[in-house]
Coordinates of C-alpha atoms (C1' of nucleotides) in Angstrom, one line a residue:
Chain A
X42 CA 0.0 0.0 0.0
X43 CA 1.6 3.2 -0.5
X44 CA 0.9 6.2 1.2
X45 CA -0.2 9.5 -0.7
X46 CA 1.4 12.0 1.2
X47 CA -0.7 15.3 0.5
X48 CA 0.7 18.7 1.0
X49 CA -1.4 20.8 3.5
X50 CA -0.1 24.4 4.0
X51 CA -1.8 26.9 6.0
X52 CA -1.4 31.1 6.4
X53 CA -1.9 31.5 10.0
X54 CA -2.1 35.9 10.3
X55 CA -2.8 37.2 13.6
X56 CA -5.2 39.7 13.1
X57 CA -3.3 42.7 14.9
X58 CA -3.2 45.0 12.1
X59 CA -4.1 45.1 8.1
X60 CA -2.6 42.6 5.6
X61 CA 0.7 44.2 4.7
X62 CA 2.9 43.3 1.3
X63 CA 5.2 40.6 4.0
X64 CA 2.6 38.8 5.1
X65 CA 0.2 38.7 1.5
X66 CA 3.8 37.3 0.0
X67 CA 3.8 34.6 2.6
X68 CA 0.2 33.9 1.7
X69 CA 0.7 33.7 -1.6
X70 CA 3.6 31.3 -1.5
X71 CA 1.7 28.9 1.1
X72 CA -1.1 28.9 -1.7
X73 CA 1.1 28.3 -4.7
X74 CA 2.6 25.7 -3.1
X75 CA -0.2 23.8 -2.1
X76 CA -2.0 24.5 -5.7
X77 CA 0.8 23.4 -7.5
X78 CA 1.1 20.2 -5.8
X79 CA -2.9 19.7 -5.6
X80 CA -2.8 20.0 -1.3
X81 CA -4.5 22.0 0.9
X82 CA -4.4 25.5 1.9
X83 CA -6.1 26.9 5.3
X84 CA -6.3 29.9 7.1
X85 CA -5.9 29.8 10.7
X86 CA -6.3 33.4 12.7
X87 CA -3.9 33.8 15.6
X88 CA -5.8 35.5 17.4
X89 CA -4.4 34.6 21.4
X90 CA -3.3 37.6 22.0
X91 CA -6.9 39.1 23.2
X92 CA -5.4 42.8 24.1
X93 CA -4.0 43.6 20.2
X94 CA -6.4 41.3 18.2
X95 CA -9.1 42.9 16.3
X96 CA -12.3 41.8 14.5
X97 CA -12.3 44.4 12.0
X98 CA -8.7 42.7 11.2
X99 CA -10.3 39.6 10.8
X100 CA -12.4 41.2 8.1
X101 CA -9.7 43.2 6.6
X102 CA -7.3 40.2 6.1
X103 CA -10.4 37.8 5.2
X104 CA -11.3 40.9 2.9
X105 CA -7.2 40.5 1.4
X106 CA -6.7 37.1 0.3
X107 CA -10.0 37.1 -1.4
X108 CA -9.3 40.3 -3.7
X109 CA -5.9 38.9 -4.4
X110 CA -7.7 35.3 -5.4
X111 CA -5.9 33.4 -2.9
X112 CA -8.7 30.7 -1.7
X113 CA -8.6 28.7 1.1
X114 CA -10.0 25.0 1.7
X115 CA -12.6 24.9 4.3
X116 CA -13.7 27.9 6.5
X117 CA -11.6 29.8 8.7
X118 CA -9.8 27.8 11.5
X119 CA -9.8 30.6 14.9
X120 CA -7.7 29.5 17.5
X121 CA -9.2 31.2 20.1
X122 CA -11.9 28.5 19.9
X123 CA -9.6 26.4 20.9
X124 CA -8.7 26.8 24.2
X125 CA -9.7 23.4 25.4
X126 CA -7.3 21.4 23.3
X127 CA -4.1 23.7 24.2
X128 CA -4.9 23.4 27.9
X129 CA -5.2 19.4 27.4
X130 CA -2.2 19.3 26.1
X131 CA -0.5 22.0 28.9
X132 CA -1.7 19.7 31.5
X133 CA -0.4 16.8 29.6
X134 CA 2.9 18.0 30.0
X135 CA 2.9 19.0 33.6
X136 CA 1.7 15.8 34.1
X137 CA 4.8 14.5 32.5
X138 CA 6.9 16.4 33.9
X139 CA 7.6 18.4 30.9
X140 CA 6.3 21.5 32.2
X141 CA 6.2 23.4 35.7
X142 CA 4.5 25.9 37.4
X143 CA 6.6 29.6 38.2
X144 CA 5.6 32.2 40.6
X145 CA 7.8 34.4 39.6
X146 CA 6.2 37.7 39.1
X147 CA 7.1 39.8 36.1
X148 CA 7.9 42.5 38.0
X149 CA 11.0 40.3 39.7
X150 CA 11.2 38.7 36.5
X151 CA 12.0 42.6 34.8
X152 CA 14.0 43.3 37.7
X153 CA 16.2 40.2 37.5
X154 CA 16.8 40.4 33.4
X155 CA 18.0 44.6 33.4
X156 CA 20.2 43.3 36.1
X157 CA 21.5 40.6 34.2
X158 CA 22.1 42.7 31.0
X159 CA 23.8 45.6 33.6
X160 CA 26.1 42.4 33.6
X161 CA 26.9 41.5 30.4
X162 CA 25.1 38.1 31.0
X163 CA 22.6 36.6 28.7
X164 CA 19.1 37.7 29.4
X165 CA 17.4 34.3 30.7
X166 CA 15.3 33.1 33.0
X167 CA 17.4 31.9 36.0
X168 CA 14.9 28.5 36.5
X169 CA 14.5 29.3 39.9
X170 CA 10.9 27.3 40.0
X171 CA 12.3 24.3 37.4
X172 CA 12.5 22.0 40.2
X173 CA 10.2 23.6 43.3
X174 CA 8.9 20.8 45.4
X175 CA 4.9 20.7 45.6
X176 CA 4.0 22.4 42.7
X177 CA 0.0 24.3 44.0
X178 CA -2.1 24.8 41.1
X179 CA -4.0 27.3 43.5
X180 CA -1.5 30.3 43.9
X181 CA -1.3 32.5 40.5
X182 CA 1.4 31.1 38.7
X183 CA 2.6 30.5 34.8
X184 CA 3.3 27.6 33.1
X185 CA 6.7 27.0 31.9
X186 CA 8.5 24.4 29.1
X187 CA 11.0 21.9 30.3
X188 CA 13.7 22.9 27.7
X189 CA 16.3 20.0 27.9
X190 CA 19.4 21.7 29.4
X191 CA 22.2 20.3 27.0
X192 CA 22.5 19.1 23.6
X193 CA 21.2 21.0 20.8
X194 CA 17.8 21.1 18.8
X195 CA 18.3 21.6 15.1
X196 CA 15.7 21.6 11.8
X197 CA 16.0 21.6 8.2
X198 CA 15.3 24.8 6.3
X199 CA 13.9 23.9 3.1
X200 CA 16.2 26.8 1.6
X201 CA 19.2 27.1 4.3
X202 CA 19.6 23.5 5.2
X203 CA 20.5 22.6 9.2
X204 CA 19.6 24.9 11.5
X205 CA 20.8 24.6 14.8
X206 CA 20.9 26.0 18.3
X207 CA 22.2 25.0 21.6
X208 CA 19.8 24.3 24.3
X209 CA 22.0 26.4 26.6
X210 CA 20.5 29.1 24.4
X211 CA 17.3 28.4 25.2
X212 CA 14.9 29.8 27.8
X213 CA 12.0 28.0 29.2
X214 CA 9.5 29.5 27.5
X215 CA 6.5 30.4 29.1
X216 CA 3.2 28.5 27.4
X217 CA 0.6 29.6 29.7
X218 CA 0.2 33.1 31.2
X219 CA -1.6 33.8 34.8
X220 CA -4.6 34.5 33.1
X221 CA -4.8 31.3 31.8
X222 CA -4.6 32.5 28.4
X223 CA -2.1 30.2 25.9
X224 CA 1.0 32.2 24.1
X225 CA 1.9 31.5 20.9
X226 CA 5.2 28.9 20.4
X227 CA 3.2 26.1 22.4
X228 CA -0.3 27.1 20.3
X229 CA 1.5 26.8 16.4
X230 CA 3.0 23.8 17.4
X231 CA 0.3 22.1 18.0
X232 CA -2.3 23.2 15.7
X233 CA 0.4 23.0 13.1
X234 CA 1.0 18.9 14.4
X235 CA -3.0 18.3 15.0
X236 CA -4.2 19.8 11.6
X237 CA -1.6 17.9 9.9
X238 CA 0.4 20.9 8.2
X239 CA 3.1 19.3 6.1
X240 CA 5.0 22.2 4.9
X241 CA 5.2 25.7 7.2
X242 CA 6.2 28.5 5.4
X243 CA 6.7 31.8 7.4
X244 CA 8.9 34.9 7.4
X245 CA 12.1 34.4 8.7
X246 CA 11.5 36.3 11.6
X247 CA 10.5 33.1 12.9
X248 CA 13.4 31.3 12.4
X249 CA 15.1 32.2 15.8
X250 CA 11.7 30.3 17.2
X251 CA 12.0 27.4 15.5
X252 CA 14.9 25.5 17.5
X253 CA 12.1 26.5 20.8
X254 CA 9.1 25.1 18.5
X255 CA 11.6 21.6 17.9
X256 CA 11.2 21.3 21.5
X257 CA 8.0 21.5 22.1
X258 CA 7.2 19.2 18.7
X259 CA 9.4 16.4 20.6
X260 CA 8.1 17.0 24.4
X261 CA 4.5 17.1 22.9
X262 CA 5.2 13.9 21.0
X263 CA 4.9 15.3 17.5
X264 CA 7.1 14.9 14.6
X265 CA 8.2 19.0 13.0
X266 CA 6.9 19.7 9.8
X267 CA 9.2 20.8 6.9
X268 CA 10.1 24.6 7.7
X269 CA 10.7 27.2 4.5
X270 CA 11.5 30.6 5.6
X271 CA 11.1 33.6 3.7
X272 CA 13.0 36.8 3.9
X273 CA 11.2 40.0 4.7
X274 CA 9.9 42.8 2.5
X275 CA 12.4 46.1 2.9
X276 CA 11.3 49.4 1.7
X277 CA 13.6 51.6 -0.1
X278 CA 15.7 52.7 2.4
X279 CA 16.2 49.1 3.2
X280 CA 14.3 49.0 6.4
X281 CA 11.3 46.6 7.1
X282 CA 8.3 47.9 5.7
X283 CA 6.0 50.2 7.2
X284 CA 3.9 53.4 7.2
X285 CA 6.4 55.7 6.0
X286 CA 6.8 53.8 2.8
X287 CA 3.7 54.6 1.5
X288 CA 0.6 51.6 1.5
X289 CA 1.0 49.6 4.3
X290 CA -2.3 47.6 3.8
X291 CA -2.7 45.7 1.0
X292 CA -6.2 47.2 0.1
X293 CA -4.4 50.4 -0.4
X294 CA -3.3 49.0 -3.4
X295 CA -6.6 48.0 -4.7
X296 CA -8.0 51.9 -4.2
X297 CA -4.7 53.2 -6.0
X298 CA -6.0 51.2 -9.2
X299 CA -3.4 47.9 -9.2
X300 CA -4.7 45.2 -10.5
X301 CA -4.8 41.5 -8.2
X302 CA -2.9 40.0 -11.0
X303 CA -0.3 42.1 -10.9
X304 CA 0.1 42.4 -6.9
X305 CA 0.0 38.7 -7.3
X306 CA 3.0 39.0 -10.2
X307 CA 5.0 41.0 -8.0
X308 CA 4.6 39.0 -5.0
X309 CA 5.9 36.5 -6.5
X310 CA 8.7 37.7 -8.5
X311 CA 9.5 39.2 -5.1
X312 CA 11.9 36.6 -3.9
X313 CA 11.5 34.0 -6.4
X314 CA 12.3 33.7 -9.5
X315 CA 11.7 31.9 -13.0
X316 CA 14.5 32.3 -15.6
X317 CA 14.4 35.6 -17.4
X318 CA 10.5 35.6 -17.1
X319 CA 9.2 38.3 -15.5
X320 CA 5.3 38.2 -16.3
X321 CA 3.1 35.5 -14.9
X322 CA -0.5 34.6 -14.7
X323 CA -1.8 33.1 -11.8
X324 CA -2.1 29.8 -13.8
X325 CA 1.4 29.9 -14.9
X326 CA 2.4 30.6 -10.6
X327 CA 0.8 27.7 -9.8
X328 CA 2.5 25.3 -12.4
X329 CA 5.9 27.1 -12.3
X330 CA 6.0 27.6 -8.8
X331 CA 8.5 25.8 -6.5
X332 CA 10.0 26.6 -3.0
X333 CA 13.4 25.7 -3.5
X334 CA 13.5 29.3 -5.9
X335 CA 12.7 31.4 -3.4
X336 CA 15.3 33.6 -2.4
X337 CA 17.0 34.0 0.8
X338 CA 18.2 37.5 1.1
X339 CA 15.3 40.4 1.8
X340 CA 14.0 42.1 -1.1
X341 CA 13.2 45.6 -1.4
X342 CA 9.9 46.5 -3.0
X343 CA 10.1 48.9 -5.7
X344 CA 6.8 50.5 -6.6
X345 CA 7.6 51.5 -10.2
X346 CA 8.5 48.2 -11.3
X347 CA 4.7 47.6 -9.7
X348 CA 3.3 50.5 -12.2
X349 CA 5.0 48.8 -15.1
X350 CA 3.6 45.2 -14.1
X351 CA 0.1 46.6 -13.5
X352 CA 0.3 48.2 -17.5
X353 CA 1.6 45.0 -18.5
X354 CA -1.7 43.3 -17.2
X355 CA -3.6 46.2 -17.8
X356 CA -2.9 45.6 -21.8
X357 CA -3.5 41.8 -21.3
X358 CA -6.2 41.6 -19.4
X359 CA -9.9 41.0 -20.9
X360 CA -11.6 44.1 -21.8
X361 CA -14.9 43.2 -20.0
X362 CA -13.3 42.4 -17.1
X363 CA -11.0 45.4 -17.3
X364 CA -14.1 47.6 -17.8
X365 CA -16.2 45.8 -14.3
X366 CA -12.7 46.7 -12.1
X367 CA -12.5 49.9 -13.6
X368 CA -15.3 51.4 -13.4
X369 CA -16.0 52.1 -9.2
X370 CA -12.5 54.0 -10.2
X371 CA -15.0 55.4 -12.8
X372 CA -17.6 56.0 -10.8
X373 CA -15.5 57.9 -8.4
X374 CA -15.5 60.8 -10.9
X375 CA -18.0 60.6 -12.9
X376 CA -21.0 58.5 -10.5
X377 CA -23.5 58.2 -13.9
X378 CA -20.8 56.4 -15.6
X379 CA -22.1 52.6 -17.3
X380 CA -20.3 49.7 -17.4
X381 CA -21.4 50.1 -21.4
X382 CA -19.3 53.2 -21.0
X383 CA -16.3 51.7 -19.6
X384 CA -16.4 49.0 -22.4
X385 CA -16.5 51.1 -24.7
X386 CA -13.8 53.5 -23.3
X387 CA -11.3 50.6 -22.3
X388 CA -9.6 50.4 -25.7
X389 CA -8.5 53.6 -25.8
X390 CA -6.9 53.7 -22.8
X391 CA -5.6 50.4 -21.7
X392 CA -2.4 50.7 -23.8
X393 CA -1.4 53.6 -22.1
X394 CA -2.4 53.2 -18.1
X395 CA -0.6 52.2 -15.4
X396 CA -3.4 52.0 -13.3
X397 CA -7.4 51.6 -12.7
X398 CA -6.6 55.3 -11.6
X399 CA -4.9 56.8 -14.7
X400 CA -7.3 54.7 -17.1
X401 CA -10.2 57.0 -14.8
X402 CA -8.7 59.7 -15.3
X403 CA -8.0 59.3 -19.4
X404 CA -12.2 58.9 -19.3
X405 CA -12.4 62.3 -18.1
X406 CA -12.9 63.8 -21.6
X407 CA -16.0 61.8 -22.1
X408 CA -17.9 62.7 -19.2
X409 CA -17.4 66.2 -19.3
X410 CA -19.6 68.5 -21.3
X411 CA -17.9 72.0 -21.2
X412 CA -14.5 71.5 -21.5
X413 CA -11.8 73.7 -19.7
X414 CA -9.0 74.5 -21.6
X415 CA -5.5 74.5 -20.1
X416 CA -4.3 77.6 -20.3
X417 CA -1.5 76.5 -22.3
X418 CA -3.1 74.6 -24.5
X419 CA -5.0 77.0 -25.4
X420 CA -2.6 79.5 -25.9
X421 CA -0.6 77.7 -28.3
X422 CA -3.3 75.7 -30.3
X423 CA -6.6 77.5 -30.3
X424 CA -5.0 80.6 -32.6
X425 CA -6.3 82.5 -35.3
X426 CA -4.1 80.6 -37.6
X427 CA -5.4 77.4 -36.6
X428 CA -10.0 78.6 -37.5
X429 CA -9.6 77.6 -41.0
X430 CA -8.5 74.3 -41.1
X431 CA -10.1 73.2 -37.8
X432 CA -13.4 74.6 -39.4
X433 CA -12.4 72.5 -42.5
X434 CA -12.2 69.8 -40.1
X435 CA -16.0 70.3 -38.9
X436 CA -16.9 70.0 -42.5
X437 CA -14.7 66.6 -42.7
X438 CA -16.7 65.0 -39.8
X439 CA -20.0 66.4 -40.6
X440 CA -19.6 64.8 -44.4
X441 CA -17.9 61.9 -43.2
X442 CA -20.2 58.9 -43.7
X443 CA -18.7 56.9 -41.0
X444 CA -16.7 58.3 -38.2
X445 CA -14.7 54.5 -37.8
X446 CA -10.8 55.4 -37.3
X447 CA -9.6 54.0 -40.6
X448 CA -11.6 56.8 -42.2
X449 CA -11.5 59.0 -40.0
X450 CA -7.4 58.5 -40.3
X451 CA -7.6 58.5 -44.1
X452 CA -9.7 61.4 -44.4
X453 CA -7.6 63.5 -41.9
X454 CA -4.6 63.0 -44.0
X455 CA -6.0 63.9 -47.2
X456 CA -7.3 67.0 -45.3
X457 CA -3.8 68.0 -44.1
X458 CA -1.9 67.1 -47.5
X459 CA -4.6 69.5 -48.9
X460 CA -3.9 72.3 -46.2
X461 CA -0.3 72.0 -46.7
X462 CA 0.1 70.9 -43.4
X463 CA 1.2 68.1 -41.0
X464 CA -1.3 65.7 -39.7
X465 CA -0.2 66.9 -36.2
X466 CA -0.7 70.2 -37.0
X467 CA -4.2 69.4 -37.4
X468 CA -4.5 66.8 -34.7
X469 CA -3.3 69.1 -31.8
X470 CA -5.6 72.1 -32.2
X471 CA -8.3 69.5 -32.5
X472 CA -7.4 67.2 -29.3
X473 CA -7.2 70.4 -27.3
X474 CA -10.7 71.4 -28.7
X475 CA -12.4 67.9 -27.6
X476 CA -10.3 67.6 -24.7
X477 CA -8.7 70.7 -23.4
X478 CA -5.7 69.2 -23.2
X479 CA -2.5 68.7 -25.0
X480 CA -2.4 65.1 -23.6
X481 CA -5.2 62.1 -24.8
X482 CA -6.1 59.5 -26.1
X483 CA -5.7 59.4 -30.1
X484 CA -8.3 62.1 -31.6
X485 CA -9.4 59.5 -33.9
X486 CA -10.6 57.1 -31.8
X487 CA -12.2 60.2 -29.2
X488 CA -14.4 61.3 -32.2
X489 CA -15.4 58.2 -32.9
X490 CA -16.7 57.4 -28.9
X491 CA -18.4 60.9 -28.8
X492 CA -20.1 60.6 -31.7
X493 CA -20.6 63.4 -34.5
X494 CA -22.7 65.4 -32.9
X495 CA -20.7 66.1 -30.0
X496 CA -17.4 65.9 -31.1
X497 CA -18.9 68.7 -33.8
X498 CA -20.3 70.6 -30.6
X499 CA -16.8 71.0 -28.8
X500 CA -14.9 72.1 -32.3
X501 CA -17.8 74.6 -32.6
X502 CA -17.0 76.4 -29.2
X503 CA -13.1 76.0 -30.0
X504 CA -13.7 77.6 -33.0
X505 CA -15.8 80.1 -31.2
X506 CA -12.9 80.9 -29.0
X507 CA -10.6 81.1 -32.2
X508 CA -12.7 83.4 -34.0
X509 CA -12.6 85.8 -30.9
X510 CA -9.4 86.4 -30.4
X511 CA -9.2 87.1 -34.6
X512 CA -11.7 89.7 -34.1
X513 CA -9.9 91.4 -30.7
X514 CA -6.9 91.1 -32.6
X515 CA -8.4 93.7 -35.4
Chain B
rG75 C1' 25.9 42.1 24.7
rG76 C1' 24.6 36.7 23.2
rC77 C1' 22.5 33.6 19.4
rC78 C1' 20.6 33.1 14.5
rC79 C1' 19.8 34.6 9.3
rU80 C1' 21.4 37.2 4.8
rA81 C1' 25.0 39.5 1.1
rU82 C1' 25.3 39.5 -7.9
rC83 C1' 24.0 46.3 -11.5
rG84 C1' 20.2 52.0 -7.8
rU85 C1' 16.0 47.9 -7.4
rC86 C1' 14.0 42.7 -8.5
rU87 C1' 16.6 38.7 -10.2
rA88 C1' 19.4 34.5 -13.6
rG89 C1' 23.6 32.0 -12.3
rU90 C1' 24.2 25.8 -8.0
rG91 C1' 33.2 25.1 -9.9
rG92 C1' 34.9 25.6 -16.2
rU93 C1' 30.6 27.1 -23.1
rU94 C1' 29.8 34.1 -18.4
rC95 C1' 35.7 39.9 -19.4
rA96 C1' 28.3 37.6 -15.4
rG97 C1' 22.3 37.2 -18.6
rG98 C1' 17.1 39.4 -18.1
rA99 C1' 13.6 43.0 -16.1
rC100 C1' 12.3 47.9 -13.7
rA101 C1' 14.3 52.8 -13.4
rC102 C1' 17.6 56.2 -16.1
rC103 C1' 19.9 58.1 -20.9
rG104 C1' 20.1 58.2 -26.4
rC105 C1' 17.8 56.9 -31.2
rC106 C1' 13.6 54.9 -34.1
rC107 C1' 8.2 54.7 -34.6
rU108 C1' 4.5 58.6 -34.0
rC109 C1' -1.8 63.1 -34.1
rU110 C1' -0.1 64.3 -28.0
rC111 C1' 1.0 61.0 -24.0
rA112 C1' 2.0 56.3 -23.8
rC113 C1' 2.9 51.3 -26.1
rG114 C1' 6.6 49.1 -29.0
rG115 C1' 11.6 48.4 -31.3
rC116 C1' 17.0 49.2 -31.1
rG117 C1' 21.2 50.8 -28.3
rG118 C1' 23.7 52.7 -23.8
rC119 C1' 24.9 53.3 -18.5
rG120 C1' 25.5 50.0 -14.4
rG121 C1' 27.1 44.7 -10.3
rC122 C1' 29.7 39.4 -8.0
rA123 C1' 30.7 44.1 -0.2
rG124 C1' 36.3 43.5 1.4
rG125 C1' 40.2 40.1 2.7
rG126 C1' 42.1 35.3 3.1
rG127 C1' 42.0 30.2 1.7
rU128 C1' 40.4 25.3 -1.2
rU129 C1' 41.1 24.1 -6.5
rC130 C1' 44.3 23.3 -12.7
rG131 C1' 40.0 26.8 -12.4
rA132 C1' 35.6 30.3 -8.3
rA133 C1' 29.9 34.9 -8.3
rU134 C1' 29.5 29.7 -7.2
rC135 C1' 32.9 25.8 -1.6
rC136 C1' 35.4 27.2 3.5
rC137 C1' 37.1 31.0 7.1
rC138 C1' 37.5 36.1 8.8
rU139 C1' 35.9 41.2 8.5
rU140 C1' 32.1 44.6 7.2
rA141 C1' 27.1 45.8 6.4
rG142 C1' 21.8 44.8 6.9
rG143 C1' 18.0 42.0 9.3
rG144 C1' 15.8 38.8 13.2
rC145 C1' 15.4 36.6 18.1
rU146 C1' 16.7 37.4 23.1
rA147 C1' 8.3 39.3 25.9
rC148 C1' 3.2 36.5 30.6
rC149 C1' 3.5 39.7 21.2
rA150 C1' 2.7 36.8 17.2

RNA sequence: GGCCCUAUCGUCUAGUGGUUCAGGACACCGCCCUCUCACGGCGGCGGCAGGGGUUCGAAUCCCCUUAGGGCUACCA
């Protein structure tokens, strides 16, 4: 008989805060890997720490890892439910000995570590109720590992290879506070061992806790799990990521217009690496995907390189499902904005947006009904010189039979050679009448979204304008 | 302080002892394309942190130094 050993990885958040780029990277690798080798992913909130976890971070993580497509198997695993399984096992190891009961307040417990350090000595708990005769359950007291007093405890790093630490290094680690309440190296270890993760992937912050959590696998009676440990996210002054950097949440960069797929993208390429490929689908992640790429060293996130990603999907990406993301961003400026709109308005900007916010933005001409001219533009294009020809160009688009851009292109040119002039000399004065601006889409395919009457109605008052200053100037 | 982790262009990375005076991408700078802005195409700038070993041969292996990061909580 042979035994199917399946992968099971899990993202286990604790919900103290919003989902930041670190922690949606280490998500995203627990996922791929499990995809990619047909295993399970599952989410497991940390939430032990009552005083610093927050519903509304539930949500807001919950909220996350759905907008970035990451799915989880099953619902939700909250270990603050339970409680009764990680005292089981607490008093299982005081009953083996394993464990023991300190009085120690923290206030002698403060006192005694400054002293320590005042001495140049490591910072450790002294052990004074290790081996207390009588131990009374009654008194208020903490619950302390037994952590074997020589030899070492070592693990295999998926990407580093042995790990290992002296037990003389190790404190007894506290696994139950006064309150009663559980604390976190004795809570992963065994929800990590009871829901049968094979494969723990975590930032590598957590690697000094591993050689503790070996430990506590072994006095618990559990056998470790493979351990892959990611390096951190730095921001550009090469510091751990944080509010001063700009978006610390990941739904930041959903309102500033990125696109899941290309978070996803750079999440990935973020500490792992394919060849020379740099653009990846989700689909491609998952079959491409393997741990032993991932890079060791921390990797600074660079936001333009995210702007050029985003473009990249932005060009590939579906123009109907461009146009439903899009248009909230819409919506935002212009609230009577359709999705018909949107469709329609997609192909003129998707080549040249880097995000859902620029591509809004580059909409703006077709929503608004009097146009305001920059001042420069206006200057420079809407002259006297420029009545006659854009007048000819009124003609061109009232006569025109159909304002599609092959024609529209065609006819423009054989307006211009006529004129003696260059197609741009024509096209300017005329994006700065249907826009106000010297920067848009191509006029060609603007006319042809607004339609002849309007695109003839904004000429008409740029002419207007033109025709004013010719008679001021006589 | 102690312990642990890391180290290739400004940034992300390819590279796992020899077809590499180190390849790709972002950014930047030129040129081309062009109705503007973009897109795109072509080219350029730019790196193995330093020092010792090992080896016929080292970006690749070992050691030291330096730098950055983490842990050292009744946080996770």
């Amino acid at each position: 008989m042979t035994q199917v050993v399946i992968v099971k990885t899990r993202f286990a958040p604790s919900p103290t805060g919003s989902l930041h780029l670190g922690g949606a990277r280490t998500a995203l690798f627990n996922w791929l890997f499990a995809r990619s080798k047909n295993g399970e992913f599952v989410l497991r909130i940390e939430d032990t720490d009552k005083e610093r976890s927050k519903p509304e971070y539930v949500e807001e993580i919950i909220e996350s890892l759905k907008w970035l497509g990451l799915d989880w198997d099953g619902e939700p695993y909250f270990q603050s439910q339970k409680t009764a399984l990680y005292q089981e096992k607490i008093e299982t190891l005081l009953s083996e000995d394993k464990a023991y009961r300190c009085y120690c307040t923290k206030e002698v417990l403060d006192t005694k570590r400054s002293e320590m350090m005042k001495a140049g000595e490591k910072p450790m708990y002294d052990r004074t109720c290790r081996d207390l005769e009588g131990q009374e359950s009654s008194r208020p007291h903490v619950v302390r590992f037994k952590t074997p007093l020589t030899g070492a405890a070592s693990f295999v790093d998926t990407l580093r290879g042995v790990v290992e630490v002296g037990n003389d290094e190790l404190d007894d680690l506290i696994i139950r506070r006064t309150d009663g309440s559980v604390t976190y190296n004795l809570v992963v270890v065994v929800d990590d061992a009871e829901m049968g993760i094979t494969s723990v992937i975590r930032g590598d912050d957590h690697i000094a806790n591993t050689p503790k959590q070996v430990n506590l696998y072994k006095g618990l009676g559990y056998e470790p799990p493979e351990f892959t440990h990611v390096s951190m996210i730095l921001g550009k002054d090469k510091k751990r990521l944080s509010k001063r950097h700009g978006a610390e949440s990941l739904l930041e960069y959903r309102d500033e217009g990125y696109l899941p797929a290309a978070l996803v993208n750079m999440l990935a390429r973020l500490g792992w690496g394919y060849g020379d490929q740099e653009l990846f689908t989700r689909e491609e992640l998952v079959e491409k995907f393997t741990l032993s790429k991932i890079t060791m060293s921390p990797a600074v996130f660079d936001k333009e390189k995210l702007d050029w990603l985003n473009a990249q999907h932005i060009k590939t990406m579906d123009n109907n499902e461009l146009a439903r993301l899009a248009l909230p961003f819409v919506q935002k400026r212009h609230p009577h904005a359709t999705q018909e709109d949107a469709e329609k308005l997609i192909p003129l900007l998707k080549e040249r947006s880097r995000t859902l916010v620029e591509m809004a933005e580059g909409m703006d001409f077709y929503f608004t009904r009097e146009i305001r001219y920059e001042q420069k533009a206006e200057k420079k294009f809407l002259t006297e010189k420029g009545l006659k020809p854009l007048e000819r160009v009124m003609e061109l688009i009232e006569n025109c039979s159909d304002l599609d851009t092959e024609t529209l292109d065609r006819e423009f040119r054989k307006l211009a050679e006529n004129l003696g002039l260059k197609l741009k000399e024509i096209a300017q004065p005329v994006r700065v009448a249907l826009t106000g601006k010297t920067v848009s889409p191509g006029v060609f395919e603007m006319i042809n979204v607004l339609g002849r009457r309007e695109s003839l109605n904004r000429l008409k008052a740029a002419s207007d304008i033109m025709r004013s200053i010719e008679s001021t100037v006589k």
